[in-house]
Amino acid sequence: MFQDTVAPINLPVVAMLFVPLPFVVAFLLLILLVQMVRRNDGNARNLFFTALIAFYVLQSVVIGVRWGYGVTQILPVQAVLAAIVPALAWLSFVGLRDGRSPARRPLLLLHALPALMIVGFIAFWPAPISLALILIFLGYGIALAALAWAGPNALASSRLDGVISTYRALQVTAFAILSRA
């Protein structure tokens, strides 16, 4: 009886701005990327770290579009980016081990094979993409963990004042890649 006498309340509809969290992360990584590019003195060894941060930015945007707005057509791009990131992480840190410039690496193009394999799977046989990504992350994660296991002295080309922070970054990267496998 009481419910019949109460008038419904009509609240105005207010549109809220929706910014997915990965976009915020991408913006912060973009600031870091700009700072890295500004400080890069033509050092070719930093090329892979710069590319890694750029791919993190791109991957964050893709994840934000996928999960924030429900765009499933971007899934193939997400899978290819997922295959590129571990290889870039490995190339970034292994460059600090031996000090060779990226152009002097004889097997550099081998690290493009995981991404090319994912592209082939997307085009011809999508079923094993998840398993392939797990194996890619597992392989590069184990390689990064082995490099981290060697200790900070293995990062011979790292600056002396930054070797401990670089070593911690290597450990965190190895853990992150292994945990995604």
Coordinates of N, CA and C in Angstrom, one line a residue:
M1 N 0.8 -1.2 0.0 CA 0.0 0.0 0.0 C 0.9 1.3 0.0
F2 N 1.9 1.2 0.7 CA 2.8 2.4 0.8 C 3.5 2.6 -0.5
Q3 N 3.8 1.6 -1.2 CA 4.6 1.7 -2.5 C 3.8 2.4 -3.5
D4 N 2.5 2.3 -3.5 CA 1.6 3.0 -4.5 C 1.6 4.5 -4.3
T5 N 1.9 5.0 -3.2 CA 1.9 6.4 -3.0 C 3.2 7.2 -3.2
V6 N 4.3 6.4 -3.4 CA 5.6 7.0 -3.6 C 5.8 7.2 -5.1
A7 N 6.2 8.4 -5.5 CA 6.4 8.8 -6.9 C 7.9 8.3 -7.2
P8 N 8.0 7.8 -8.4 CA 9.4 7.4 -8.9 C 10.3 8.7 -9.0
I9 N 11.6 8.5 -8.7 CA 12.5 9.6 -8.8 C 13.3 9.4 -10.1
N10 N 13.2 10.5 -10.9 CA 13.9 10.5 -12.2 C 15.2 11.3 -12.0
L11 N 16.3 10.6 -12.0 CA 17.6 11.2 -11.9 C 18.1 11.5 -13.3
P12 N 18.8 12.6 -13.4 CA 19.4 12.9 -14.7 C 20.5 12.0 -15.1
V13 N 20.6 11.6 -16.3 CA 21.6 10.7 -16.8 C 22.9 11.5 -17.1
V14 N 24.0 11.2 -16.4 CA 25.2 11.9 -16.6 C 26.2 10.9 -17.3
A15 N 26.7 11.4 -18.4 CA 27.7 10.5 -19.1 C 29.1 10.7 -18.4
M16 N 29.7 9.6 -18.1 CA 31.0 9.6 -17.5 C 32.1 9.2 -18.4
L17 N 33.2 9.8 -18.3 CA 34.3 9.5 -19.1 C 34.9 8.2 -18.6
F18 N 35.1 7.2 -19.6 CA 35.6 5.9 -19.2 C 37.0 5.8 -19.8
V19 N 38.0 5.7 -19.0 CA 39.4 5.5 -19.5 C 39.9 4.2 -18.8
P20 N 40.1 3.2 -19.7 CA 40.6 1.9 -19.1 C 42.0 2.1 -18.5
L21 N 42.2 1.3 -17.4 CA 43.5 1.4 -16.7 C 44.7 1.2 -17.6
P22 N 44.6 0.2 -18.6 CA 45.8 0.1 -19.5 C 46.1 1.3 -20.2
F23 N 45.2 2.2 -20.5 CA 45.5 3.5 -21.2 C 46.3 4.4 -20.3
V24 N 46.0 4.4 -19.0 CA 46.8 5.1 -18.0 C 48.2 4.6 -17.9
V25 N 48.4 3.3 -17.9 CA 49.7 2.6 -17.9 C 50.4 3.0 -19.2
A26 N 49.7 2.9 -20.3 CA 50.4 3.3 -21.6 C 50.8 4.7 -21.6
F27 N 50.1 5.6 -21.0 CA 50.5 7.0 -20.9 C 51.8 7.2 -20.1
L28 N 51.8 6.5 -18.9 CA 53.0 6.6 -18.1 C 54.2 6.0 -18.8
L29 N 54.0 4.9 -19.5 CA 55.1 4.2 -20.2 C 55.6 5.1 -21.4
L30 N 54.6 5.9 -22.0 CA 55.0 6.8 -23.0 C 55.9 7.9 -22.5
I31 N 55.6 8.4 -21.3 CA 56.4 9.4 -20.7 C 57.8 8.8 -20.5
L32 N 57.9 7.6 -20.0 CA 59.2 7.0 -19.8 C 59.9 6.8 -21.1
L33 N 59.2 6.4 -22.2 CA 59.8 6.2 -23.5 C 60.3 7.6 -24.0
V34 N 59.6 8.6 -23.9 CA 60.1 9.9 -24.3 C 61.4 10.3 -23.6
Q35 N 61.4 10.1 -22.3 CA 62.6 10.4 -21.5 C 63.8 9.5 -22.0
M36 N 63.5 8.2 -22.3 CA 64.6 7.4 -22.8 C 65.2 7.8 -24.1
V37 N 64.3 8.3 -25.0 CA 64.7 8.7 -26.3 C 65.5 10.0 -26.2
R38 N 65.1 10.9 -25.3 CA 65.8 12.2 -25.1 C 67.2 11.9 -24.5
R39 N 67.4 10.9 -23.6 CA 68.7 10.7 -23.0 C 69.5 9.8 -23.8
N40 N 69.0 9.1 -24.8 CA 69.8 8.2 -25.6 C 70.8 9.0 -26.5
D41 N 72.1 8.7 -26.2 CA 73.1 9.4 -26.9 C 73.6 8.6 -28.1
G42 N 72.7 8.1 -28.9 CA 73.1 7.3 -30.0 C 73.6 5.9 -29.6
N43 N 73.4 5.5 -28.4 CA 73.9 4.2 -27.9 C 73.0 3.1 -28.5
A44 N 73.6 2.3 -29.4 CA 72.8 1.2 -30.0 C 72.3 0.1 -29.1
R45 N 73.0 0.0 -28.0 CA 72.6 -1.1 -27.0 C 71.2 -0.7 -26.4
N46 N 70.9 0.6 -26.3 CA 69.6 1.0 -25.7 C 68.5 0.8 -26.7
L47 N 68.8 0.5 -27.9 CA 67.8 0.4 -29.0 C 66.7 -0.7 -28.6
F48 N 67.2 -1.8 -28.1 CA 66.2 -2.8 -27.7 C 65.4 -2.5 -26.5
F49 N 66.0 -1.8 -25.5 CA 65.2 -1.3 -24.3 C 64.2 -0.3 -24.8
T50 N 64.5 0.6 -25.7 CA 63.6 1.6 -26.2 C 62.5 0.9 -27.0
A51 N 62.8 -0.1 -27.8 CA 61.8 -0.9 -28.5 C 60.9 -1.6 -27.5
L52 N 61.5 -2.2 -26.5 CA 60.7 -2.9 -25.5 C 59.7 -2.0 -24.8
I53 N 60.1 -0.8 -24.4 CA 59.1 0.1 -23.8 C 58.1 0.5 -24.8
A54 N 58.5 0.7 -26.1 CA 57.5 1.1 -27.1 C 56.5 0.0 -27.3
F55 N 56.9 -1.3 -27.3 CA 56.0 -2.4 -27.4 C 55.1 -2.5 -26.2
Y56 N 55.6 -2.2 -25.0 CA 54.8 -2.2 -23.8 C 53.7 -1.2 -23.9
V57 N 54.0 0.0 -24.5 CA 53.0 1.0 -24.7 C 51.9 0.5 -25.7
L58 N 52.4 0.0 -26.8 CA 51.4 -0.5 -27.8 C 50.6 -1.7 -27.2
Q59 N 51.2 -2.5 -26.5 CA 50.5 -3.7 -25.9 C 49.5 -3.2 -24.9
S60 N 49.8 -2.2 -24.1 CA 48.8 -1.6 -23.1 C 47.6 -1.0 -23.8
V61 N 47.9 -0.3 -24.9 CA 46.8 0.3 -25.7 C 45.9 -0.8 -26.3
V62 N 46.5 -1.8 -26.8 CA 45.7 -2.9 -27.4 C 44.9 -3.6 -26.3
I63 N 45.5 -3.9 -25.2 CA 44.8 -4.5 -24.1 C 43.6 -3.6 -23.6
G64 N 43.9 -2.3 -23.5 CA 42.8 -1.4 -23.1 C 41.6 -1.4 -24.1
V65 N 42.0 -1.4 -25.4 CA 40.9 -1.5 -26.4 C 40.1 -2.8 -26.3
R66 N 40.9 -3.9 -26.1 CA 40.2 -5.2 -26.1 C 39.3 -5.3 -24.9
W67 N 39.8 -5.1 -23.7 CA 39.1 -5.3 -22.5 C 38.2 -4.1 -22.0
G68 N 38.7 -2.9 -22.3 CA 37.9 -1.7 -21.9 C 36.7 -1.5 -22.8
Y69 N 36.8 -1.8 -24.1 CA 35.7 -1.5 -25.0 C 35.2 -2.8 -25.7
G70 N 35.7 -3.9 -25.4 CA 35.2 -5.2 -25.9 C 35.4 -5.4 -27.4
V71 N 36.5 -4.9 -27.9 CA 36.8 -5.0 -29.3 C 37.6 -6.3 -29.5
T72 N 36.9 -7.4 -30.0 CA 37.6 -8.7 -30.1 C 38.4 -8.8 -31.5
Q73 N 38.1 -7.9 -32.4 CA 38.9 -8.0 -33.6 C 40.3 -7.7 -33.5
I74 N 40.7 -7.2 -32.3 CA 42.1 -6.8 -32.1 C 42.9 -8.0 -31.5
L75 N 42.3 -9.1 -31.3 CA 42.9 -10.3 -30.7 C 44.1 -10.8 -31.5
P76 N 44.1 -10.8 -32.8 CA 45.3 -11.3 -33.5 C 46.5 -10.3 -33.3
V77 N 46.3 -9.0 -33.2 CA 47.4 -8.1 -32.9 C 47.9 -8.3 -31.5
Q78 N 47.0 -8.6 -30.6 CA 47.4 -8.9 -29.2 C 48.3 -10.1 -29.1
A79 N 48.0 -11.1 -29.9 CA 48.8 -12.4 -29.9 C 50.1 -12.2 -30.5
V80 N 50.2 -11.4 -31.5 CA 51.5 -11.1 -32.2 C 52.4 -10.3 -31.3
L81 N 51.8 -9.3 -30.6 CA 52.6 -8.4 -29.7 C 53.1 -9.3 -28.5
A82 N 52.2 -10.2 -28.1 CA 52.6 -11.1 -26.9 C 53.8 -11.9 -27.3
A83 N 54.0 -12.3 -28.6 CA 55.1 -13.1 -29.0 C 56.4 -12.2 -29.2
I84 N 56.2 -11.0 -29.4 CA 57.4 -10.1 -29.6 C 58.0 -9.6 -28.3
V85 N 57.2 -9.4 -27.3 CA 57.7 -8.8 -26.0 C 58.8 -9.7 -25.4
P86 N 58.6 -11.0 -25.2 CA 59.7 -11.8 -24.6 C 61.0 -11.8 -25.3
A87 N 60.9 -11.8 -26.7 CA 62.2 -11.7 -27.5 C 62.9 -10.4 -27.3
L88 N 62.1 -9.3 -27.3 CA 62.7 -8.0 -27.0 C 63.3 -7.9 -25.6
A89 N 62.7 -8.5 -24.7 CA 63.2 -8.5 -23.3 C 64.5 -9.2 -23.3
W90 N 64.6 -10.4 -23.9 CA 65.8 -11.1 -23.9 C 66.9 -10.4 -24.7
L91 N 66.6 -9.8 -25.8 CA 67.6 -9.0 -26.6 C 68.1 -7.8 -25.8
S92 N 67.2 -7.2 -25.0 CA 67.6 -6.0 -24.2 C 68.7 -6.4 -23.2
F93 N 68.4 -7.5 -22.4 CA 69.3 -7.8 -21.3 C 70.5 -8.6 -21.8
V94 N 70.4 -9.4 -22.8 CA 71.6 -10.1 -23.3 C 72.6 -9.1 -23.9
G95 N 72.1 -8.0 -24.4 CA 73.0 -6.9 -24.9 C 73.9 -6.4 -23.8
L96 N 73.4 -6.4 -22.5 CA 74.2 -5.9 -21.4 C 75.2 -7.0 -20.9
R97 N 75.0 -8.2 -21.4 CA 75.9 -9.3 -21.0 C 77.2 -9.2 -21.8
D98 N 77.0 -9.2 -23.1 CA 78.2 -9.3 -24.0 C 78.7 -7.9 -24.6
G99 N 77.9 -6.9 -24.5 CA 78.3 -5.6 -25.0 C 78.3 -5.4 -26.5
R100 N 77.9 -6.4 -27.2 CA 77.9 -6.3 -28.7 C 76.7 -5.4 -29.1
S101 N 76.9 -4.6 -30.2 CA 75.8 -3.8 -30.7 C 74.8 -4.7 -31.4
P102 N 73.6 -4.3 -31.6 CA 72.6 -5.1 -32.2 C 72.9 -5.5 -33.6
A103 N 73.6 -4.7 -34.4 CA 74.0 -5.1 -35.8 C 75.0 -6.2 -35.8
R104 N 75.7 -6.4 -34.8 CA 76.8 -7.5 -34.8 C 76.3 -8.8 -34.2
R105 N 75.0 -9.0 -34.0 CA 74.5 -10.2 -33.6 C 74.1 -11.1 -34.8
P106 N 74.8 -12.2 -34.9 CA 74.6 -13.1 -36.1 C 73.2 -13.7 -36.1
L107 N 72.6 -14.0 -35.0 CA 71.4 -14.7 -35.0 C 70.2 -13.8 -34.6
L108 N 70.3 -12.6 -34.8 CA 69.3 -11.6 -34.4 C 68.0 -11.9 -35.0
L109 N 67.9 -12.3 -36.3 CA 66.6 -12.5 -36.9 C 65.9 -13.8 -36.4
L110 N 66.6 -14.6 -35.8 CA 66.0 -15.8 -35.2 C 64.9 -15.5 -34.2
H111 N 65.1 -14.3 -33.5 CA 64.2 -13.9 -32.5 C 62.9 -13.4 -33.1
A112 N 62.8 -13.2 -34.4 CA 61.6 -12.8 -35.1 C 60.7 -14.0 -35.4
L113 N 61.3 -15.2 -35.3 CA 60.5 -16.5 -35.6 C 59.3 -16.7 -34.7
P114 N 59.4 -16.4 -33.4 CA 58.1 -16.7 -32.6 C 56.9 -15.8 -33.1
A115 N 57.2 -14.5 -33.4 CA 56.1 -13.7 -33.9 C 55.7 -14.1 -35.3
L116 N 56.6 -14.5 -36.1 CA 56.2 -15.0 -37.5 C 55.4 -16.3 -37.4
M117 N 55.8 -17.1 -36.4 CA 55.0 -18.4 -36.2 C 53.6 -18.1 -35.8
I118 N 53.4 -17.1 -34.9 CA 52.1 -16.7 -34.4 C 51.3 -16.2 -35.6
V119 N 51.9 -15.4 -36.4 CA 51.2 -14.8 -37.6 C 50.8 -16.0 -38.5
G120 N 51.6 -17.0 -38.7 CA 51.3 -18.2 -39.5 C 50.1 -18.9 -38.9
F121 N 50.1 -19.1 -37.6 CA 49.0 -19.8 -36.9 C 47.7 -19.0 -37.0
I122 N 47.8 -17.7 -36.9 CA 46.6 -16.9 -37.1 C 46.0 -17.0 -38.5
A123 N 46.9 -17.1 -39.5 CA 46.4 -17.2 -40.8 C 45.9 -18.6 -41.2
F124 N 46.6 -19.6 -40.7 CA 46.3 -21.0 -41.2 C 45.7 -22.0 -40.2
W125 N 46.1 -21.8 -38.9 CA 45.7 -22.8 -37.9 C 45.6 -22.2 -36.6
P126 N 44.6 -21.5 -36.2 CA 44.5 -20.7 -34.9 C 44.5 -21.6 -33.6
A127 N 44.3 -22.8 -33.7 CA 44.1 -23.7 -32.5 C 45.3 -23.6 -31.6
P128 N 46.6 -23.8 -32.1 CA 47.7 -23.8 -31.1 C 48.3 -22.5 -30.7
I129 N 47.6 -21.4 -30.9 CA 48.2 -20.1 -30.6 C 48.5 -20.0 -29.1
S130 N 47.5 -20.4 -28.3 CA 47.7 -20.3 -26.8 C 48.9 -21.1 -26.4
L131 N 49.0 -22.4 -26.9 CA 50.1 -23.2 -26.5 C 51.4 -22.7 -27.0
A132 N 51.4 -22.1 -28.2 CA 52.7 -21.5 -28.7 C 53.1 -20.3 -27.9
L133 N 52.2 -19.5 -27.5 CA 52.5 -18.4 -26.6 C 53.1 -18.8 -25.3
I134 N 52.5 -19.9 -24.7 CA 53.0 -20.4 -23.4 C 54.4 -20.9 -23.6
L135 N 54.7 -21.6 -24.7 CA 56.1 -22.1 -24.9 C 57.0 -21.0 -25.2
I136 N 56.6 -19.9 -25.9 CA 57.5 -18.8 -26.1 C 57.8 -18.1 -24.8
F137 N 56.8 -17.8 -24.0 CA 57.1 -17.2 -22.7 C 57.9 -18.1 -21.8
L138 N 57.7 -19.3 -21.8 CA 58.5 -20.3 -21.0 C 59.9 -20.3 -21.4
G139 N 60.2 -20.4 -22.7 CA 61.5 -20.4 -23.2 C 62.3 -19.1 -22.9
Y140 N 61.7 -18.0 -23.2 CA 62.4 -16.8 -23.0 C 62.5 -16.5 -21.5
G141 N 61.5 -16.9 -20.7 CA 61.6 -16.7 -19.3 C 62.7 -17.5 -18.6
I142 N 62.8 -18.7 -19.1 CA 63.9 -19.6 -18.6 C 65.3 -19.0 -19.0
A143 N 65.4 -18.5 -20.2 CA 66.6 -17.8 -20.6 C 67.0 -16.6 -19.8
L144 N 66.0 -15.8 -19.5 CA 66.2 -14.6 -18.7 C 66.5 -15.0 -17.2
A145 N 65.9 -16.0 -16.7 CA 66.2 -16.5 -15.4 C 67.6 -17.0 -15.3
A146 N 68.0 -17.7 -16.3 CA 69.4 -18.2 -16.3 C 70.4 -17.0 -16.4
L147 N 70.1 -16.0 -17.1 CA 70.9 -14.8 -17.1 C 70.9 -14.1 -15.8
A148 N 69.8 -14.1 -15.1 CA 69.7 -13.5 -13.8 C 70.4 -14.4 -12.8
W149 N 70.4 -15.7 -13.0 CA 71.0 -16.6 -12.0 C 72.5 -16.4 -12.0
A150 N 73.1 -15.9 -13.1 CA 74.5 -15.6 -13.1 C 75.0 -14.4 -12.3
G151 N 74.0 -13.7 -11.8 CA 74.3 -12.6 -10.9 C 74.6 -11.3 -11.6
P152 N 74.7 -10.2 -10.8 CA 74.9 -8.9 -11.4 C 76.3 -8.7 -12.2
N153 N 77.2 -9.6 -11.9 CA 78.5 -9.5 -12.6 C 78.4 -10.0 -14.1
A154 N 77.3 -10.7 -14.4 CA 77.1 -11.1 -15.8 C 76.7 -9.9 -16.7
L155 N 76.2 -8.8 -16.1 CA 75.8 -7.7 -16.9 C 77.0 -6.7 -17.0
A156 N 78.0 -7.2 -17.7 CA 79.3 -6.5 -17.8 C 79.2 -5.2 -18.5
S157 N 78.2 -5.0 -19.4 CA 78.1 -3.7 -20.1 C 77.2 -2.7 -19.5
S158 N 76.6 -3.1 -18.3 CA 75.8 -2.1 -17.6 C 76.7 -1.1 -16.9
R159 N 76.1 0.1 -16.8 CA 76.9 1.1 -16.0 C 77.1 0.7 -14.6
L160 N 78.3 1.0 -14.1 CA 78.7 0.5 -12.8 C 77.7 1.0 -11.7
D161 N 77.3 2.3 -11.8 CA 76.4 2.8 -10.8 C 75.0 2.3 -10.9
G162 N 74.6 1.7 -12.0 CA 73.3 1.2 -12.2 C 73.2 -0.3 -12.4
V163 N 74.2 -1.1 -12.1 CA 74.2 -2.5 -12.3 C 73.2 -3.2 -11.4
I164 N 73.1 -2.8 -10.1 CA 72.2 -3.4 -9.2 C 70.7 -3.2 -9.6
S165 N 70.4 -2.0 -10.0 CA 69.0 -1.7 -10.5 C 68.7 -2.4 -11.8
T166 N 69.7 -2.5 -12.6 CA 69.5 -3.3 -13.9 C 69.3 -4.7 -13.6
Y167 N 70.1 -5.2 -12.7 CA 70.0 -6.6 -12.3 C 68.6 -6.9 -11.7
R168 N 68.1 -6.0 -10.8 CA 66.7 -6.2 -10.3 C 65.7 -6.1 -11.4
A169 N 65.9 -5.3 -12.3 CA 64.9 -5.2 -13.5 C 65.0 -6.5 -14.3
L170 N 66.2 -7.1 -14.4 CA 66.3 -8.4 -15.1 C 65.5 -9.5 -14.3
Q171 N 65.7 -9.5 -13.0 CA 65.0 -10.5 -12.2 C 63.5 -10.3 -12.3
V172 N 63.0 -9.1 -12.2 CA 61.5 -8.8 -12.3 C 61.0 -9.2 -13.6
T173 N 61.8 -8.9 -14.7 CA 61.4 -9.2 -16.0 C 61.3 -10.7 -16.2
A174 N 62.3 -11.4 -15.7 CA 62.3 -12.9 -15.8 C 61.1 -13.5 -15.1
F175 N 60.8 -13.0 -13.9 CA 59.7 -13.5 -13.1 C 58.4 -13.2 -13.8
A176 N 58.3 -11.9 -14.4 CA 57.0 -11.6 -15.1 C 56.8 -12.4 -16.3
I177 N 57.8 -12.7 -17.1 CA 57.6 -13.5 -18.3 C 57.3 -14.9 -17.9
L178 N 58.0 -15.4 -16.9 CA 57.7 -16.8 -16.5 C 56.3 -17.0 -15.9
S179 N 55.9 -15.9 -15.2 CA 54.5 -16.0 -14.6 C 53.4 -15.9 -15.6
R180 N 53.7 -15.4 -16.8 CA 52.7 -15.3 -17.8 C 52.7 -16.6 -18.7
A181 N 53.7 -17.5 -18.5 CA 53.7 -18.7 -19.3 C 52.6 -19.7 -18.9

